[in-house]
PDB file of C-alpha atoms in Angstrom:
ATOM      1  CA  MET A 129      -0.014   0.014  -0.027  1.00  0.00           C
ATOM      2  CA  CYS A 130       0.947   3.533  -0.259  1.00  0.00           C
ATOM      3  CA  ASN A 131       2.858   4.669   2.669  1.00  0.00           C
ATOM      4  CA  GLY A 132       3.526   1.051   3.505  1.00  0.00           C
ATOM      5  CA  LYS A 133       0.556   0.277   5.651  1.00  0.00           C
ATOM      6  CA  PRO A 134      -0.722  -3.351   5.723  1.00  0.00           C
ATOM      7  CA  THR A 135      -4.306  -4.093   4.626  1.00  0.00           C
ATOM      8  CA  PRO A 136      -6.665  -4.633   7.123  1.00  0.00           C
ATOM      9  CA  THR A 137      -7.790  -8.185   6.919  1.00  0.00           C
ATOM     10  CA  ALA A 138      -5.276 -11.002   6.003  1.00  0.00           C
ATOM     11  CA  LEU A 139      -6.313 -13.760   3.796  1.00  0.00           C
ATOM     12  CA  THR A 140      -4.572 -16.991   4.867  1.00  0.00           C
ATOM     13  CA  ASN A 141      -3.190 -18.873   1.738  1.00  0.00           C
ATOM     14  CA  ASN A 142      -2.131 -22.535   1.586  1.00  0.00           C
ATOM     15  CA  ALA A 143       1.552 -22.034   0.612  1.00  0.00           C
ATOM     16  CA  GLN A 144       3.823 -24.628   1.703  1.00  0.00           C
ATOM     17  CA  SER A 145       7.607 -24.469   2.872  1.00  0.00           C
ATOM     18  CA  THR A 146       9.141 -27.454   1.399  1.00  0.00           C
ATOM     19  CA  ASP A 147      11.229 -27.481  -1.788  1.00  0.00           C
ATOM     20  CA  THR A 148       8.915 -30.264  -3.275  1.00  0.00           C
ATOM     21  CA  ILE A 149       5.438 -31.365  -2.287  1.00  0.00           C
ATOM     22  CA  SER A 150       3.626 -34.384  -3.254  1.00  0.00           C
ATOM     23  CA  THR A 151      -0.010 -34.489  -3.161  1.00  0.00           C
ATOM     24  CA  ASN A 152      -0.337 -38.263  -4.437  1.00  0.00           C
ATOM     25  CA  THR A 153       2.239 -40.663  -5.465  1.00  0.00           C
ATOM     26  CA  THR A 154       2.603 -39.424  -8.977  1.00  0.00           C
ATOM     27  CA  LYS A 155       2.472 -35.740  -8.845  1.00  0.00           C
ATOM     28  CA  LYS A 156       5.324 -33.556  -7.441  1.00  0.00           C
ATOM     29  CA  LEU A 157       4.764 -29.884  -7.053  1.00  0.00           C
ATOM     30  CA  LEU A 158       7.229 -27.191  -7.176  1.00  0.00           C
ATOM     31  CA  GLU A 159       7.875 -24.570  -4.650  1.00  0.00           C
ATOM     32  CA  VAL A 160       7.521 -21.247  -6.351  1.00  0.00           C
ATOM     33  CA  THR A 161       8.786 -17.664  -5.834  1.00  0.00           C
ATOM     34  CA  ASN A 162       7.179 -14.404  -6.766  1.00  0.00           C
ATOM     35  CA  ASP A 163       9.850 -13.740  -9.198  1.00  0.00           C
ATOM     36  CA  GLU A 164       9.690 -17.068 -10.771  1.00  0.00           C
ATOM     37  CA  LEU A 165       5.501 -16.628 -10.989  1.00  0.00           C
ATOM     38  CA  ARG A 166       6.063 -13.050 -12.635  1.00  0.00           C
ATOM     39  CA  SER A 167       8.326 -14.653 -15.185  1.00  0.00           C
ATOM     40  CA  HIS A 168       5.517 -16.853 -16.494  1.00  0.00           C
ATOM     41  CA  ASN A 169       3.416 -14.316 -17.821  1.00  0.00           C
ATOM     42  CA  ALA A 170       3.069 -14.900 -21.615  1.00  0.00           C
ATOM     43  CA  PRO A 171       0.241 -17.013 -23.526  1.00  0.00           C
ATOM     44  CA  SER A 172       2.911 -19.601 -24.424  1.00  0.00           C
ATOM     45  CA  ASP A 173       4.073 -19.875 -20.745  1.00  0.00           C
ATOM     46  CA  ALA A 174       1.549 -18.791 -18.213  1.00  0.00           C
ATOM     47  CA  TRP A 175       1.242 -19.702 -14.556  1.00  0.00           C
ATOM     48  CA  CYS A 176      -1.032 -17.977 -11.741  1.00  0.00           C
ATOM     49  CA  ALA A 177      -1.242 -18.396  -8.032  1.00  0.00           C
ATOM     50  CA  VAL A 178      -4.693 -19.108  -6.523  1.00  0.00           C
ATOM     51  CA  HIS A 179      -5.006 -19.615  -2.613  1.00  0.00           C
ATOM     52  CA  GLY A 180      -1.298 -20.238  -2.769  1.00  0.00           C
ATOM     53  CA  LYS A 181      -1.467 -22.850  -5.569  1.00  0.00           C
ATOM     54  CA  VAL A 182       0.508 -22.461  -8.639  1.00  0.00           C
ATOM     55  CA  LEU A 183      -1.652 -23.323 -11.683  1.00  0.00           C
ATOM     56  CA  SER A 184      -0.333 -23.743 -15.381  1.00  0.00           C
ATOM     57  CA  ILE A 185      -3.028 -22.133 -17.607  1.00  0.00           C
ATOM     58  CA  THR A 186      -1.118 -22.141 -20.910  1.00  0.00           C
ATOM     59  CA  ASP A 187      -3.138 -25.098 -22.359  1.00  0.00           C
ATOM     60  CA  PHE A 188      -6.201 -24.552 -20.648  1.00  0.00           C
ATOM     61  CA  ALA A 189      -6.743 -21.172 -21.727  1.00  0.00           C
ATOM     62  CA  ALA A 190      -7.854 -22.460 -25.239  1.00  0.00           C
ATOM     63  CA  ARG A 191     -10.594 -24.418 -23.304  1.00  0.00           C
ATOM     64  CA  HIS A 192     -11.360 -21.940 -20.684  1.00  0.00           C
ATOM     65  CA  PRO A 193     -15.337 -21.017 -20.719  1.00  0.00           C
ATOM     66  CA  GLY A 194     -14.715 -17.449 -20.443  1.00  0.00           C
ATOM     67  CA  GLY A 195     -12.313 -17.201 -23.303  1.00  0.00           C
ATOM     68  CA  ASP A 196      -8.621 -16.153 -23.258  1.00  0.00           C
ATOM     69  CA  VAL A 197      -9.518 -13.472 -20.742  1.00  0.00           C
ATOM     70  CA  ILE A 198      -7.975 -16.128 -18.343  1.00  0.00           C
ATOM     71  CA  LEU A 199      -4.520 -15.072 -19.625  1.00  0.00           C
ATOM     72  CA  LEU A 200      -4.980 -11.806 -17.492  1.00  0.00           C
ATOM     73  CA  ALA A 201      -4.173 -13.624 -14.531  1.00  0.00           C
ATOM     74  CA  SER A 202      -0.820 -14.816 -15.926  1.00  0.00           C
ATOM     75  CA  GLY A 203       2.339 -14.146 -13.735  1.00  0.00           C
ATOM     76  CA  ARG A 204       0.212 -13.007 -10.720  1.00  0.00           C
ATOM     77  CA  ASP A 205      -1.590 -13.928  -7.597  1.00  0.00           C
ATOM     78  CA  ALA A 206      -5.056 -14.478  -9.151  1.00  0.00           C
ATOM     79  CA  THR A 207      -6.952 -15.526  -6.099  1.00  0.00           C
ATOM     80  CA  VAL A 208      -9.325 -12.511  -6.097  1.00  0.00           C
ATOM     81  CA  LEU A 209      -9.932 -13.094  -9.754  1.00  0.00           C
ATOM     82  CA  PHE A 210     -10.670 -16.775  -9.097  1.00  0.00           C
ATOM     83  CA  GLU A 211     -12.970 -15.898  -6.454  1.00  0.00           C
ATOM     84  CA  THR A 212     -14.962 -13.009  -7.895  1.00  0.00           C
ATOM     85  CA  TYR A 213     -15.250 -14.308 -11.210  1.00  0.00           C
ATOM     86  CA  HIS A 214     -16.538 -17.779 -10.257  1.00  0.00           C
ATOM     87  CA  PRO A 215     -19.623 -17.516  -7.901  1.00  0.00           C
ATOM     88  CA  ARG A 216     -20.545 -21.039  -8.599  1.00  0.00           C
ATOM     89  CA  GLY A 217     -17.250 -22.336  -7.769  1.00  0.00           C
ATOM     90  CA  VAL A 218     -14.701 -24.202  -9.612  1.00  0.00           C
ATOM     91  CA  SER A 219     -14.183 -28.092  -9.653  1.00  0.00           C
ATOM     92  CA  ASP A 220     -11.268 -29.132  -6.974  1.00  0.00           C
ATOM     93  CA  LYS A 221     -10.541 -31.753  -9.583  1.00  0.00           C
ATOM     94  CA  LEU A 222      -9.729 -29.082 -12.321  1.00  0.00           C
ATOM     95  CA  VAL A 223      -7.651 -27.080 -10.095  1.00  0.00           C
ATOM     96  CA  GLU A 224      -5.839 -30.100  -8.993  1.00  0.00           C
ATOM     97  CA  LYS A 225      -5.237 -31.105 -12.707  1.00  0.00           C
ATOM     98  CA  LEU A 226      -3.918 -27.724 -13.392  1.00  0.00           C
ATOM     99  CA  GLN A 227      -1.504 -27.399 -10.329  1.00  0.00           C
ATOM    100  CA  ILE A 228       2.144 -27.744 -10.718  1.00  0.00           C
ATOM    101  CA  GLY A 229       3.332 -26.107  -7.493  1.00  0.00           C
ATOM    102  CA  VAL A 230       2.810 -23.931  -4.406  1.00  0.00           C
ATOM    103  CA  MET A 231       4.038 -20.478  -3.490  1.00  0.00           C
ATOM    104  CA  LYS A 232       6.708 -20.174  -1.059  1.00  0.00           C
ATOM    105  CA  GLU A 233       5.769 -19.402   2.266  1.00  0.00           C
ATOM    106  CA  GLY A 234       5.602 -15.322   2.833  1.00  0.00           C
ATOM    107  CA  GLU A 235       5.667 -14.747  -0.944  1.00  0.00           C
ATOM    108  CA  ILE A 236       2.122 -13.871  -1.286  1.00  0.00           C
ATOM    109  CA  PRO A 237       1.163 -10.635   0.827  1.00  0.00           C
ATOM    110  CA  PRO A 238      -1.799 -10.802   2.807  1.00  0.00           C
ATOM    111  CA  SER A 239      -5.148  -9.570   1.170  1.00  0.00           C
ATOM    112  CA  TYR A 240      -7.817  -7.306   2.235  1.00  0.00           C
ATOM    113  CA  TYR A 241     -10.303 -10.023   1.630  1.00  0.00           C
ATOM    114  CA  SER A 242     -11.492 -12.985   3.627  1.00  0.00           C
ATOM    115  CA  TRP A 243     -13.035 -15.641   1.498  1.00  0.00           C
ATOM    116  CA  ASP A 244     -14.065 -17.779   4.642  1.00  0.00           C
ATOM    117  CA  SER A 245     -16.429 -14.989   6.074  1.00  0.00           C
ATOM    118  CA  GLU A 246     -20.170 -15.890   6.687  1.00  0.00           C
ATOM    119  CA  PHE A 247     -21.133 -12.839   4.871  1.00  0.00           C
ATOM    120  CA  TYR A 248     -19.269 -13.621   1.621  1.00  0.00           C
ATOM    121  CA  ARG A 249     -20.530 -17.153   1.555  1.00  0.00           C
ATOM    122  CA  THR A 250     -24.079 -15.852   2.190  1.00  0.00           C
ATOM    123  CA  LEU A 251     -23.654 -13.154  -0.574  1.00  0.00           C
ATOM    124  CA  LYS A 252     -22.378 -15.542  -3.196  1.00  0.00           C
ATOM    125  CA  SER A 253     -25.212 -17.966  -2.467  1.00  0.00           C
ATOM    126  CA  ARG A 254     -27.968 -15.500  -2.854  1.00  0.00           C
ATOM    127  CA  VAL A 255     -26.505 -14.218  -5.946  1.00  0.00           C
ATOM    128  CA  VAL A 256     -26.420 -17.587  -7.675  1.00  0.00           C
ATOM    129  CA  ALA A 257     -29.910 -18.297  -6.430  1.00  0.00           C
ATOM    130  CA  ARG A 258     -31.116 -14.925  -8.118  1.00  0.00           C
ATOM    131  CA  LEU A 259     -29.629 -16.007 -11.236  1.00  0.00           C
ATOM    132  CA  ASP A 260     -31.090 -19.072 -11.226  1.00  0.00           C
ATOM    133  CA  GLU A 261     -34.466 -17.697 -10.516  1.00  0.00           C
ATOM    134  CA  LEU A 262     -34.395 -15.335 -13.424  1.00  0.00           C
ATOM    135  CA  ASN A 263     -33.343 -18.154 -15.574  1.00  0.00           C
ATOM    136  CA  LEU A 264     -31.349 -15.776 -17.625  1.00  0.00           C
ATOM    137  CA  SER A 265     -28.491 -16.964 -19.925  1.00  0.00           C
ATOM    138  CA  ARG A 266     -24.994 -16.174 -18.834  1.00  0.00           C
ATOM    139  CA  ARG A 267     -23.675 -15.374 -22.299  1.00  0.00           C
ATOM    140  CA  GLY A 268     -25.738 -13.564 -25.081  1.00  0.00           C
ATOM    141  CA  SER A 269     -29.344 -13.077 -25.375  1.00  0.00           C
ATOM    142  CA  LEU A 270     -31.726 -11.702 -28.063  1.00  0.00           C
ATOM    143  CA  GLU A 271     -32.193  -8.614 -25.853  1.00  0.00           C
ATOM    144  CA  ILE A 272     -28.612  -8.106 -25.845  1.00  0.00           C
ATOM    145  CA  TRP A 273     -28.096  -8.492 -29.556  1.00  0.00           C
ATOM    146  CA  ILE A 274     -30.848  -6.006 -30.494  1.00  0.00           C
ATOM    147  CA  LYS A 275     -29.638  -3.477 -28.042  1.00  0.00           C
ATOM    148  CA  ALA A 276     -26.171  -3.820 -29.692  1.00  0.00           C
ATOM    149  CA  ALA A 277     -27.984  -3.375 -33.125  1.00  0.00           C
ATOM    150  CA  ILE A 278     -29.613  -0.275 -32.317  1.00  0.00           C
ATOM    151  CA  LEU A 279     -26.677   1.249 -30.825  1.00  0.00           C
ATOM    152  CA  LEU A 280     -24.524   0.371 -33.559  1.00  0.00           C
ATOM    153  CA  ILE A 281     -26.682   2.001 -36.140  1.00  0.00           C
ATOM    154  CA  TRP A 282     -27.286   4.988 -33.865  1.00  0.00           C
ATOM    155  CA  PHE A 283     -23.549   5.681 -33.595  1.00  0.00           C
ATOM    156  CA  TRP A 284     -22.591   5.137 -37.195  1.00  0.00           C
ATOM    157  CA  TYR A 285     -25.726   7.106 -38.538  1.00  0.00           C
ATOM    158  CA  SER A 286     -24.766  10.125 -36.187  1.00  0.00           C
ATOM    159  CA  LEU A 287     -21.193   9.749 -37.283  1.00  0.00           C
ATOM    160  CA  VAL A 288     -21.937  10.084 -41.044  1.00  0.00           C
ATOM    161  CA  GLN A 289     -24.577  12.839 -40.301  1.00  0.00           C
ATOM    162  CA  MET A 290     -22.111  14.815 -38.511  1.00  0.00           C
ATOM    163  CA  TYR A 291     -19.771  14.843 -41.580  1.00  0.00           C
ATOM    164  CA  VAL A 292     -22.295  15.583 -44.137  1.00  0.00           C
ATOM    165  CA  SER A 293     -24.584  18.030 -42.341  1.00  0.00           C
ATOM    166  CA  PRO A 294     -24.341  21.807 -42.268  1.00  0.00           C
ATOM    167  CA  PHE A 295     -22.180  23.111 -39.249  1.00  0.00           C
ATOM    168  CA  THR A 296     -25.140  24.052 -36.839  1.00  0.00           C
ATOM    169  CA  ASN A 297     -26.785  20.618 -37.555  1.00  0.00           C
ATOM    170  CA  ALA A 298     -23.480  18.818 -37.330  1.00  0.00           C
ATOM    171  CA  ILE A 299     -23.172  20.076 -33.680  1.00  0.00           C
ATOM    172  CA  GLY A 300     -26.249  18.155 -32.710  1.00  0.00           C
ATOM    173  CA  TRP A 301     -25.123  15.121 -34.700  1.00  0.00           C
ATOM    174  CA  CYS A 302     -21.817  15.353 -32.710  1.00  0.00           C
ATOM    175  CA  ILE A 303     -23.509  15.231 -29.332  1.00  0.00           C
ATOM    176  CA  SER A 304     -25.588  12.302 -30.541  1.00  0.00           C
ATOM    177  CA  MET A 305     -22.680  10.567 -31.598  1.00  0.00           C
ATOM    178  CA  GLY A 306     -21.006  11.139 -28.343  1.00  0.00           C
ATOM    179  CA  ALA A 307     -24.065   9.528 -26.347  1.00  0.00           C
ATOM    180  CA  ALA A 308     -24.096   6.651 -28.793  1.00  0.00           C
ATOM    181  CA  ALA A 309     -20.222   6.002 -28.188  1.00  0.00           C
ATOM    182  CA  ALA A 310     -20.838   6.125 -24.333  1.00  0.00           C
ATOM    183  CA  PHE A 311     -23.558   3.508 -24.548  1.00  0.00           C
ATOM    184  CA  VAL A 312     -21.368   1.323 -26.827  1.00  0.00           C
ATOM    185  CA  GLY A 313     -18.749   1.589 -24.264  1.00  0.00           C
ATOM    186  CA  THR A 314     -21.109   0.645 -21.183  1.00  0.00           C
ATOM    187  CA  CYS A 315     -22.819  -2.144 -23.150  1.00  0.00           C
ATOM    188  CA  ILE A 316     -21.618  -3.759 -26.305  1.00  0.00           C
ATOM    189  CA  GLN A 317     -17.770  -3.547 -25.587  1.00  0.00           C
ATOM    190  CA  HIS A 318     -18.362  -4.161 -21.943  1.00  0.00           C
ATOM    191  CA  ASP A 319     -20.374  -7.250 -22.546  1.00  0.00           C
ATOM    192  CA  GLY A 320     -17.715  -8.343 -25.034  1.00  0.00           C
ATOM    193  CA  ASN A 321     -14.784  -8.041 -23.084  1.00  0.00           C
ATOM    194  CA  HIS A 322     -16.405  -9.935 -20.137  1.00  0.00           C
ATOM    195  CA  GLY A 323     -17.167 -12.786 -22.405  1.00  0.00           C
ATOM    196  CA  ALA A 324     -20.948 -12.214 -21.784  1.00  0.00           C
ATOM    197  CA  PHE A 325     -22.044 -11.019 -25.111  1.00  0.00           C
ATOM    198  CA  ALA A 326     -22.493 -14.263 -26.848  1.00  0.00           C
ATOM    199  CA  GLN A 327     -21.623 -17.988 -26.555  1.00  0.00           C
ATOM    200  CA  ALA A 328     -19.006 -17.826 -29.311  1.00  0.00           C
ATOM    201  CA  LYS A 329     -15.569 -16.441 -28.241  1.00  0.00           C
ATOM    202  CA  TRP A 330     -15.151 -14.888 -31.724  1.00  0.00           C
ATOM    203  CA  LEU A 331     -18.491 -12.678 -31.196  1.00  0.00           C
ATOM    204  CA  ASN A 332     -17.392 -11.717 -27.651  1.00  0.00           C
ATOM    205  CA  LYS A 333     -14.042 -10.580 -29.185  1.00  0.00           C
ATOM    206  CA  MET A 334     -15.515  -8.612 -32.030  1.00  0.00           C
ATOM    207  CA  ALA A 335     -18.041  -7.000 -29.564  1.00  0.00           C
ATOM    208  CA  GLY A 336     -15.138  -6.178 -27.167  1.00  0.00           C
ATOM    209  CA  TRP A 337     -13.522  -4.299 -30.324  1.00  0.00           C
ATOM    210  CA  THR A 338     -16.010  -1.754 -30.345  1.00  0.00           C
ATOM    211  CA  GLN A 339     -13.970  -0.118 -27.587  1.00  0.00           C
ATOM    212  CA  ASP A 340     -11.614   0.717 -30.274  1.00  0.00           C
ATOM    213  CA  MET A 341     -14.279   1.867 -32.618  1.00  0.00           C
ATOM    214  CA  ILE A 342     -15.152   4.438 -30.324  1.00  0.00           C
ATOM    215  CA  GLY A 343     -11.739   5.638 -30.063  1.00  0.00           C
ATOM    216  CA  ALA A 344     -10.477   3.823 -26.726  1.00  0.00           C
ATOM    217  CA  SER A 345      -8.682   0.534 -26.411  1.00  0.00           C
ATOM    218  CA  ALA A 346     -10.166  -2.781 -25.483  1.00  0.00           C
ATOM    219  CA  PHE A 347      -6.803  -4.126 -24.695  1.00  0.00           C
ATOM    220  CA  THR A 348      -6.027  -1.372 -21.864  1.00  0.00           C
ATOM    221  CA  TRP A 349      -9.718  -1.501 -20.820  1.00  0.00           C
ATOM    222  CA  GLU A 350      -9.374  -5.357 -19.908  1.00  0.00           C
ATOM    223  CA  PHE A 351      -6.379  -4.638 -17.416  1.00  0.00           C
ATOM    224  CA  GLN A 352      -7.974  -1.462 -15.833  1.00  0.00           C
ATOM    225  CA  HIS A 353     -11.509  -2.726 -15.741  1.00  0.00           C
ATOM    226  CA  MET A 354     -10.943  -6.453 -15.164  1.00  0.00           C
ATOM    227  CA  LEU A 355      -7.836  -6.600 -12.968  1.00  0.00           C
ATOM    228  CA  GLY A 356      -8.859  -3.386 -11.092  1.00  0.00           C
ATOM    229  CA  HIS A 357     -12.215  -2.180 -10.879  1.00  0.00           C
ATOM    230  CA  HIS A 358     -14.227  -5.510 -10.557  1.00  0.00           C
ATOM    231  CA  PRO A 359     -11.848  -7.379  -8.085  1.00  0.00           C
ATOM    232  CA  TYR A 360     -11.464  -4.198  -5.933  1.00  0.00           C
ATOM    233  CA  THR A 361     -14.918  -2.622  -6.510  1.00  0.00           C
ATOM    234  CA  ASN A 362     -14.976   0.978  -4.631  1.00  0.00           C
ATOM    235  CA  LEU A 363     -11.896  -0.277  -2.538  1.00  0.00           C
ATOM    236  CA  LEU A 364      -9.521   2.375  -1.675  1.00  0.00           C
ATOM    237  CA  ASP A 365      -6.013   2.557  -0.149  1.00  0.00           C
ATOM    238  CA  GLU A 366      -6.692   5.211   2.565  1.00  0.00           C
ATOM    239  CA  GLU A 367      -3.346   7.021   2.283  1.00  0.00           C
ATOM    240  CA  GLU A 368      -2.974   6.783  -1.389  1.00  0.00           C
ATOM    241  CA  ASP A 369      -6.678   8.067  -1.743  1.00  0.00           C
ATOM    242  CA  LEU A 370      -6.013  10.970   0.491  1.00  0.00           C
ATOM    243  CA  LYS A 371      -3.045  11.979  -1.450  1.00  0.00           C
ATOM    244  CA  LYS A 372      -4.956  11.504  -4.730  1.00  0.00           C
ATOM    245  CA  GLY A 373      -7.355  13.976  -3.464  1.00  0.00           C
ATOM    246  CA  ASN A 374      -4.791  16.500  -2.709  1.00  0.00           C
ATOM    247  CA  GLY A 375      -3.162  15.988  -6.311  1.00  0.00           C
ATOM    248  CA  VAL A 376      -0.329  13.878  -5.249  1.00  0.00           C
ATOM    249  CA  ASP A 377       0.259  10.789  -7.188  1.00  0.00           C
ATOM    250  CA  CYS A 378       1.992   8.078  -5.273  1.00  0.00           C
ATOM    251  CA  PRO A 379       5.201   6.563  -6.842  1.00  0.00           C
ATOM    252  CA  ILE A 380       4.426   3.180  -8.806  1.00  0.00           C
ATOM    253  CA  VAL A 381       6.193   1.085  -6.176  1.00  0.00           C
ATOM    254  CA  GLU A 382       4.089   2.359  -3.249  1.00  0.00           C
ATOM    255  CA  LYS A 383       0.666   1.944  -4.853  1.00  0.00           C
ATOM    256  CA  ASP A 384      -1.436  -0.726  -3.684  1.00  0.00           C
ATOM    257  CA  GLN A 385      -2.992  -3.047  -6.256  1.00  0.00           C
ATOM    258  CA  GLU A 386      -6.231  -3.468  -4.242  1.00  0.00           C
ATOM    259  CA  SER A 387      -7.368   0.029  -5.120  1.00  0.00           C
ATOM    260  CA  ASP A 388     -10.293   0.265  -7.653  1.00  0.00           C
ATOM    261  CA  PRO A 389      -8.838   2.624 -10.467  1.00  0.00           C
ATOM    262  CA  ASP A 390     -12.163   3.491 -11.788  1.00  0.00           C
ATOM    263  CA  VAL A 391     -13.016   5.291  -8.366  1.00  0.00           C
ATOM    264  CA  PHE A 392     -10.506   8.034  -8.981  1.00  0.00           C
ATOM    265  CA  SER A 393     -12.343   9.404 -11.582  1.00  0.00           C
ATOM    266  CA  SER A 394     -15.275  10.144  -9.426  1.00  0.00           C
ATOM    267  CA  PHE A 395     -13.186  11.580  -6.675  1.00  0.00           C
ATOM    268  CA  PRO A 396     -13.902  14.117  -4.880  1.00  0.00           C
ATOM    269  CA  ILE A 397     -17.468  14.567  -6.419  1.00  0.00           C
ATOM    270  CA  MET A 398     -18.566  11.020  -5.221  1.00  0.00           C
ATOM    271  CA  ARG A 399     -18.063  10.123  -1.474  1.00  0.00           C
ATOM    272  CA  MET A 400     -17.423   6.543  -1.967  1.00  0.00           C
ATOM    273  CA  HIS A 401     -16.086   5.369   1.571  1.00  0.00           C
ATOM    274  CA  PRO A 402     -16.927   6.372   5.130  1.00  0.00           C
ATOM    275  CA  LEU A 403     -13.213   7.251   5.453  1.00  0.00           C
ATOM    276  CA  HIS A 404     -13.914  10.214   2.989  1.00  0.00           C
ATOM    277  CA  GLU A 405     -14.550  13.687   4.685  1.00  0.00           C
ATOM    278  CA  PRO A 406     -18.082  14.399   3.746  1.00  0.00           C
ATOM    279  CA  ALA A 407     -18.835  17.686   1.776  1.00  0.00           C
ATOM    280  CA  TRP A 408     -22.233  19.488   1.368  1.00  0.00           C
ATOM    281  CA  TYR A 409     -22.713  18.101  -1.893  1.00  0.00           C
ATOM    282  CA  HIS A 410     -22.429  14.654  -1.053  1.00  0.00           C
ATOM    283  CA  ARG A 411     -25.857  14.797   0.173  1.00  0.00           C
ATOM    284  CA  TYR A 412     -27.115  15.037  -3.433  1.00  0.00           C
ATOM    285  CA  GLN A 413     -24.821  12.304  -5.102  1.00  0.00           C
ATOM    286  CA  HIS A 414     -27.762   9.958  -5.325  1.00  0.00           C
ATOM    287  CA  ILE A 415     -29.131  12.381  -8.002  1.00  0.00           C
ATOM    288  CA  TYR A 416     -25.999  13.378  -9.973  1.00  0.00           C
TER     289      TYR A 416
END
């Protein structure tokens, strides 16, 4: 964390302290350091750590139900991604099949989260129950595709009209295009890059690339949003947050990965945490 303060709650991992560990008579597990884990961060050589277990996801990425987005976990402790993106859980047999080692004791820093809390288990079970009750597809639906078609037509029609219309009319079409682009970014590309736009992986990839169509970057978005915002939604390092509010950016070596990068764009207009000093206008933030 910025200022070197520890996170409030530690997540106990299952790292072992022996050079090699055997879970059965046929499989030997390596003991891995952070430096070694970080060196395996390419699509052709991808390792990640989950609850202290080191998994090789190189070959599995092609079969991953969520697509190659799993490769974002390469070379890092992916426990928070593993937990938050799989509310229904992951088969222990699959984890055992992918496991090639364990993290050396003390290599993984303690996390803010505790995955064994009663609150987390209850919340996860209620989310799954609600999804089952609604009986909605996890990936793709007619409603999503109709919405996407409308947004794309709106965007491109506005863009063309912006170029061919007289100046005064073009201003209106420019505003229209901007609004359409915003919805493309919050709907089509968001669903695509999350692997939720369709069952087909190539359709998800195409939908994700609409982020580039509106002038941004799907590649950058995946890192910021999927490795930053979703795992650590509205979570802020207090010291870093206070400095950010005063216009001081912490050195990269002091930044805490468990800070939501999307929150800073709302600061200080939005009060996101009880630690934030309230201002008079925060009482109206539910409106704006």
